[in-house]
Short mmCIF file of C-alpha atoms and ligand atoms in Angstrom, two decimals:
data_model
loop_
_atom_site.label_atom_id
_atom_site.label_comp_id
_atom_site.label_asym_id
_atom_site.label_seq_id
_atom_site.Cartn_x
_atom_site.Cartn_y
_atom_site.Cartn_z
CA UNK K 1 -36.75 -19.52 -12.66
CA UNK K 2 -34.43 -17.10 -14.36
CA UNK K 3 -36.07 -14.15 -12.67
CA UNK K 4 -35.89 -15.80 -9.37
CA UNK K 5 -32.15 -16.40 -9.68
CA UNK K 6 -31.61 -12.86 -10.77
CA UNK K 7 -33.64 -11.61 -7.88
CA UNK K 8 -31.79 -13.67 -5.32
CA UNK K 9 -28.42 -12.52 -6.70
CA UNK K 10 -29.49 -8.91 -6.42
CA UNK K 11 -30.82 -9.57 -2.99
CA UNK K 12 -27.48 -10.97 -1.82
CA UNK K 13 -25.70 -8.01 -3.35
CA UNK K 14 -27.98 -5.64 -1.50
CA UNK K 15 -27.30 -7.41 1.78
CA UNK K 16 -23.57 -7.26 1.13
CA UNK K 17 -23.73 -3.60 0.26
CA UNK K 18 -25.79 -2.78 3.32
CA UNK K 19 -23.37 -4.70 5.48
CA UNK K 20 -20.45 -2.92 3.89
CA UNK K 21 -22.13 0.43 4.41
CA UNK K 22 -22.83 -0.34 8.02
CA UNK K 23 -19.36 -1.64 8.69
CA UNK K 24 -17.36 0.99 6.92
CA UNK K 25 -19.70 3.97 6.81
CA UNK K 26 -17.68 5.42 3.94
CA UNK K 27 -16.18 4.50 0.62
CA UNK K 28 -13.23 2.60 2.06
CA UNK K 29 -14.76 -0.76 1.16
CA UNK K 30 -14.90 0.11 -2.52
CA UNK K 31 -11.30 1.23 -2.54
CA UNK K 32 -10.24 -1.96 -0.81
CA UNK K 33 -11.77 -3.98 -3.63
CA UNK K 34 -9.66 -2.24 -6.22
CA UNK K 35 -5.93 -2.29 -5.66
CA UNK K 36 -5.49 0.50 -8.20
CA UNK K 37 -7.57 2.79 -6.09
CA UNK K 38 -5.23 2.77 -3.09
CA UNK K 39 -4.71 6.34 -2.05
CA UNK K 40 -3.57 8.36 0.92
CA UNK K 41 -7.08 8.68 2.24
CA UNK K 42 -7.39 4.97 2.56
CA UNK K 43 -3.96 4.49 4.07
CA UNK K 44 -4.46 7.17 6.68
CA UNK K 45 -8.06 6.21 7.46
CA UNK K 46 -7.02 2.69 8.30
CA UNK K 47 -4.64 4.13 10.90
CA UNK K 48 -1.68 2.09 12.11
CA UNK K 49 0.81 3.68 9.74
CA UNK K 50 4.25 2.08 10.19
CA UNK K 51 6.38 4.52 12.16
CA UNK K 52 9.62 3.26 10.61
CA UNK K 53 9.98 1.71 7.15
CA UNK K 54 13.27 0.19 5.99
CA UNK K 55 13.82 -0.42 2.29
CA UNK K 56 16.29 -2.62 0.40
CA UNK K 57 16.30 -0.86 -2.96
CA UNK K 58 17.16 -3.80 -5.18
CA UNK K 59 17.05 -4.46 -8.91
CA UNK K 60 18.76 -1.39 -10.38
CA UNK K 61 21.21 -3.51 -12.38
CA UNK K 62 18.48 -5.75 -13.82
CA UNK K 63 16.35 -2.73 -14.70
CA UNK K 64 19.23 -1.32 -16.73
CA UNK K 65 20.05 -4.66 -18.36
CA UNK K 66 16.44 -5.10 -19.48
CA UNK K 67 16.74 -1.79 -21.27
CA UNK K 68 20.14 -2.54 -22.76
CA UNK K 69 21.75 0.13 -20.59
CA UNK K 70 24.86 -0.02 -18.39
CA UNK K 71 24.19 -1.02 -14.75
CA UNK K 72 24.97 2.47 -13.49
CA UNK K 73 22.01 3.84 -15.46
CA UNK K 74 19.83 1.74 -13.16
CA UNK K 75 21.43 3.28 -10.08
CA UNK K 76 20.88 6.77 -11.49
CA UNK K 77 17.23 5.98 -12.12
CA UNK K 78 16.95 4.39 -8.68
CA UNK K 79 18.24 7.57 -7.10
CA UNK K 80 15.44 9.52 -8.75
CA UNK K 81 12.83 7.34 -7.06
CA UNK K 82 13.97 8.30 -3.56
CA UNK K 83 12.43 11.77 -3.59
CA UNK K 84 8.91 10.72 -4.38
CA UNK K 85 9.02 7.88 -1.87
CA UNK K 86 10.24 10.23 0.87
CA UNK K 87 7.47 12.69 -0.02
CA UNK K 88 4.74 10.06 0.01
CA UNK K 89 6.00 8.45 3.23
CA UNK K 90 6.01 11.84 4.89
CA UNK K 91 2.55 12.66 3.55
CA UNK K 92 0.92 9.58 5.10
CA UNK K 93 2.67 10.02 8.44
CA UNK K 94 5.69 7.67 8.34
CA UNK K 95 8.28 9.08 10.78
CA UNK K 96 11.46 7.25 9.73
CA UNK K 97 12.61 5.91 6.40
CA UNK K 98 15.86 3.92 6.29
CA UNK K 99 17.23 3.22 2.82
CA UNK K 100 19.98 0.68 2.11
CA UNK K 101 22.11 2.67 -0.33
CA UNK K 102 25.47 0.88 -0.05
CA UNK K 103 26.41 -2.22 1.92
CA UNK K 104 29.76 -3.25 3.38
CA UNK K 105 29.70 -6.02 0.74
CA UNK K 106 29.09 -3.69 -2.21
CA UNK K 107 32.84 -2.87 -2.36
CA UNK K 108 33.19 -6.19 -4.21
CA UNK K 109 31.55 -4.68 -7.30
CA UNK K 110 33.64 -3.43 -10.23
CA UNK K 111 35.61 -0.30 -9.33
CA UNK K 112 33.74 1.85 -11.84
CA UNK K 113 30.36 0.86 -10.38
CA UNK K 114 31.55 1.53 -6.81
CA UNK K 115 32.82 4.93 -7.89
CA UNK K 116 29.50 5.70 -9.51
CA UNK K 117 27.57 4.62 -6.42
CA UNK K 118 29.79 6.82 -4.27
CA UNK K 119 28.89 9.82 -6.42
CA UNK K 120 25.15 9.33 -5.92
CA UNK K 121 24.84 10.87 -2.46
CA UNK K 122 26.63 14.04 -3.71
CA UNK K 123 24.48 14.15 -6.82
CA UNK K 124 21.27 13.50 -4.99
CA UNK K 125 21.96 15.95 -2.20
CA UNK K 126 23.35 18.76 -4.35
CA UNK K 127 20.11 18.67 -6.33
CA UNK K 128 17.60 17.78 -3.65
CA UNK K 129 18.92 19.28 -0.42
CA UNK K 130 17.01 22.58 -0.81
CA UNK K 131 13.79 20.64 -1.34
CA UNK K 132 14.49 18.32 1.58
CA UNK K 133 15.11 21.35 3.78
CA UNK K 134 11.94 23.04 2.61
CA UNK K 135 9.96 19.86 3.33
CA UNK K 136 11.33 19.64 6.88
CA UNK K 137 13.12 16.31 6.16
CA UNK K 138 15.92 15.39 8.55
CA UNK K 139 18.78 13.58 6.79
CA UNK K 140 20.78 11.06 8.80
CA UNK K 141 23.21 8.31 7.92
CA UNK K 142 24.07 4.91 9.27
CA UNK K 143 27.28 3.04 8.47
CA UNK K 144 31.07 3.28 8.53
CA UNK K 145 31.61 6.64 6.91
CA UNK K 146 35.37 6.89 7.40
CA UNK K 147 35.86 4.51 4.46
CA UNK K 148 33.78 6.58 2.05
CA UNK K 149 35.56 8.93 -0.38
CA UNK K 150 36.03 12.45 1.00
CA UNK K 151 33.54 13.98 -1.47
CA UNK K 152 30.82 11.56 -0.37
CA UNK K 153 31.49 12.22 3.31
CA UNK K 154 31.41 15.95 2.72
CA UNK K 155 28.08 15.91 0.90
CA UNK K 156 26.48 13.74 3.53
CA UNK K 157 27.85 15.73 6.46
CA UNK K 158 26.55 18.93 4.93
CA UNK K 159 23.05 17.48 4.52
CA UNK K 160 23.04 16.07 8.05
CA UNK K 161 24.23 19.38 9.50
CA UNK K 162 21.83 21.54 7.57
CA UNK K 163 18.77 19.44 8.34
CA UNK K 164 19.59 18.55 11.95
CA UNK K 165 16.88 20.82 13.36
CA UNK K 166 14.17 19.62 10.98
CA UNK K 167 11.27 17.90 12.66
CA UNK K 168 9.64 16.08 9.73
CA UNK K 169 10.31 12.62 8.34
CA UNK K 170 13.81 11.25 9.00
CA UNK K 171 15.60 10.05 5.87
CA UNK K 172 18.23 7.65 7.18
CA UNK K 173 20.72 6.65 4.47
CA UNK K 174 22.55 3.39 5.16
CA UNK K 175 25.94 3.98 3.54
CA UNK K 176 28.69 1.42 3.87
CA UNK K 177 26.38 -0.32 6.30
CA UNK K 178 26.53 -3.97 7.29
CA UNK K 179 24.63 -5.43 10.19
CA UNK K 180 27.36 -7.88 11.25
CA UNK K 181 29.90 -5.08 11.18
CA UNK K 182 27.55 -3.04 13.36
CA UNK K 183 27.13 -5.93 15.81
CA UNK K 184 30.90 -6.51 16.01
CA UNK K 185 31.37 -2.81 16.75
CA UNK K 186 28.71 -2.92 19.47
CA UNK K 187 30.33 -5.99 21.08
CA UNK K 188 33.72 -4.26 21.06
CA UNK K 189 32.26 -1.19 22.75
CA UNK K 190 30.72 -3.36 25.45
CA UNK K 191 34.00 -5.33 25.75
CA UNK K 192 35.91 -2.08 26.34
CA UNK K 193 33.59 -1.16 29.20
CA UNK K 194 34.11 -4.62 30.68
CA UNK K 195 37.90 -4.24 30.43
CA UNK K 196 37.67 -0.92 32.20
CA UNK K 197 35.67 -2.57 34.95
CA UNK K 198 32.65 -0.37 34.20
CA UNK K 199 30.54 -3.40 33.31
CA UNK K 200 30.35 -7.11 34.14
CA UNK K 201 29.31 -9.86 31.71
CA UNK K 202 26.12 -10.35 33.68
CA UNK K 203 25.13 -6.76 32.83
CA UNK K 204 24.86 -7.59 29.13
CA UNK K 205 21.23 -7.64 28.11
CA UNK K 206 19.19 -6.83 25.00
CA UNK K 207 18.81 -3.20 25.98
CA UNK K 208 22.57 -2.76 26.35
CA UNK K 209 23.30 -4.35 22.97
CA UNK K 210 20.57 -2.31 21.27
CA UNK K 211 21.91 0.89 22.81
CA UNK K 212 25.33 0.22 21.26
CA UNK K 213 23.97 -0.18 17.73
CA UNK K 214 24.06 2.62 15.16
CA UNK K 215 21.01 4.87 15.28
CA UNK K 216 20.00 3.35 18.60
CA UNK K 217 17.70 6.33 19.13
CA UNK K 218 15.52 5.25 16.21
CA UNK K 219 12.66 2.82 16.83
CA UNK K 220 13.06 -0.59 15.16
CA UNK K 221 11.56 -0.78 11.64
CA UNK K 222 7.92 -1.84 11.64
CA UNK K 223 8.04 -2.75 7.98
CA UNK K 224 10.81 -3.95 5.68
CA UNK K 225 10.36 -3.62 1.94
CA UNK K 226 12.63 -5.36 -0.57
CA UNK K 227 12.13 -4.86 -4.27
CA UNK K 228 13.08 -6.98 -7.30
CA UNK K 229 11.79 -10.36 -6.12
CA UNK K 230 14.76 -11.27 -3.91
CA UNK K 231 13.72 -12.49 -0.48
CA UNK K 232 16.70 -12.13 1.81
CA UNK K 233 18.10 -9.62 4.27
CA UNK K 234 21.62 -9.25 2.82
CA UNK K 235 23.13 -8.22 6.16
CA UNK K 236 20.63 -5.43 6.72
CA UNK K 237 19.53 -4.51 10.27
CA UNK K 238 19.54 -8.12 11.50
CA UNK K 239 18.94 -7.18 15.13
CA UNK K 240 16.45 -4.39 14.49
CA UNK K 241 14.31 -6.41 12.05
CA UNK K 242 13.67 -9.23 14.55
CA UNK K 243 9.95 -8.46 14.78
CA UNK K 244 9.37 -6.41 11.64
CA UNK K 245 6.84 -7.29 8.99
CA UNK K 246 8.39 -8.10 5.59
CA UNK K 247 6.90 -7.10 2.25
CA UNK K 248 8.46 -8.24 -1.01
CA UNK K 249 7.62 -7.14 -4.52
CA UNK K 250 8.79 -8.19 -7.96
CA UNK K 251 8.95 -4.52 -8.98
CA UNK K 252 12.52 -3.37 -9.67
CA UNK K 253 13.57 -0.36 -7.59
CA UNK K 254 13.71 2.14 -10.49
CA UNK K 255 10.07 1.25 -11.26
CA UNK K 256 8.92 1.51 -7.63
CA UNK K 257 6.17 4.08 -7.20
CA UNK K 258 4.20 5.80 -4.46
CA UNK K 259 1.43 3.36 -5.28
CA UNK K 260 3.71 0.41 -4.41
CA UNK K 261 4.59 2.09 -1.13
CA UNK K 262 0.92 2.52 -0.26
CA UNK K 263 0.28 -1.10 -1.17
CA UNK K 264 3.05 -2.20 1.21
CA UNK K 265 1.57 -0.01 3.94
CA UNK K 266 -1.89 -1.39 3.32
CA UNK K 267 -0.61 -4.97 3.61
CA UNK K 268 1.18 -4.02 6.83
CA UNK K 269 -2.05 -2.59 8.20
CA UNK K 270 -3.77 -5.94 7.71
CA UNK K 271 -1.09 -7.96 9.49
CA UNK K 272 -1.43 -9.00 13.12
CA UNK K 273 1.81 -8.48 14.98
CA UNK K 274 2.09 -10.79 17.95
CA UNK K 275 5.74 -10.45 18.98
CA UNK K 276 5.79 -14.11 19.98
CA UNK K 277 2.55 -13.83 21.93
CA UNK K 278 -0.88 -15.03 20.83
C1 LIG F 1 20.86 -2.79 -5.55
O1 LIG F 1 20.58 -3.05 -6.91
C2 LIG F 1 21.07 -1.37 -5.35
C3 LIG F 1 22.22 -0.80 -4.90
C4 LIG F 1 23.39 -1.57 -4.49
C5 LIG F 1 22.34 0.66 -4.81
C6 LIG F 1 21.12 1.37 -4.35
C7 LIG F 1 21.33 2.81 -4.48
C8 LIG F 1 20.41 3.68 -4.94
C9 LIG F 1 19.05 3.27 -5.37
C10 LIG F 1 20.69 5.12 -5.03
C11 LIG F 1 21.30 5.65 -3.78
C12 LIG F 1 21.15 7.07 -3.71
C13 LIG F 1 21.46 7.85 -2.67
C14 LIG F 1 21.04 9.23 -2.70
C15 LIG F 1 22.19 7.39 -1.50
P1 LIG F 1 21.55 -4.01 -7.74
O2 LIG F 1 22.55 -3.18 -8.43
O3 LIG F 1 22.09 -5.07 -6.84
O4 LIG F 1 20.53 -4.62 -8.76
P2 LIG F 1 20.62 -6.06 -9.42
O5 LIG F 1 20.38 -7.03 -8.32
O6 LIG F 1 19.51 -6.02 -10.42
O7 LIG F 1 21.96 -6.19 -10.05
#
């Protein structure tokens, strides 16, 4: 009896293995069974890499608090994560990476924290710009830059200028960005054209609105990632995320790794996007 059970268990295993071999013809199946084994090979083999990933980098403050450090230490650590995520995204074939670095609502934070956050682009770019250039990364920004301190604007402009001809992954930094602000701006632009008689109300359609948004030349994000367990959009790309897949993780942004990125991509690859169809 015991032998028989053992035999039948083995037999089922053999069938499963044979099936797996036939279906996958490689070691992908074994990787898929072990989340820790996610690697580039698997991500790229599955195909369907998201072209554009948007990330809400949340949880810096909590990360610092857990360690008994001031909130700004979390932002500093969070900044350090960006490089490796850009590198990994680029490696697996992501074309655009939009990072929410500062929102139009973040001005409400204590002055010292805002000042610190405003120093991060300078810090990041003064250290990393040579590497970004070498890796063919194109830096772009999205948001109302006129309200940023002069030193922040200068650092960002320099990076944008010096990487404009790069053809690799686009690193789009959302700085003083708010989606409602962006939509108001777009409506005003359209309104101006109506006042001038260039347009009529009946001409307003989705394409026209989309073309008046910031970074209208970028495709809409395929995948949105938000870290730290919060599940909301916080005024981020409301129009552009209409059909994006969302992936949330409890991991705090300073702890976010390449492995987490690959896990998000792998989940995306298993989703069926229907865009309202069947
Ligand atoms: C949200 O965490 C994070 C931010 C408001 C800032 C994100 C900025 C960076 C990660 C660095 C930006 C760097 C460059 C180069 C632009 P939180 O402070 O709201 O965290 P909490 O919810 O735990 O308080």
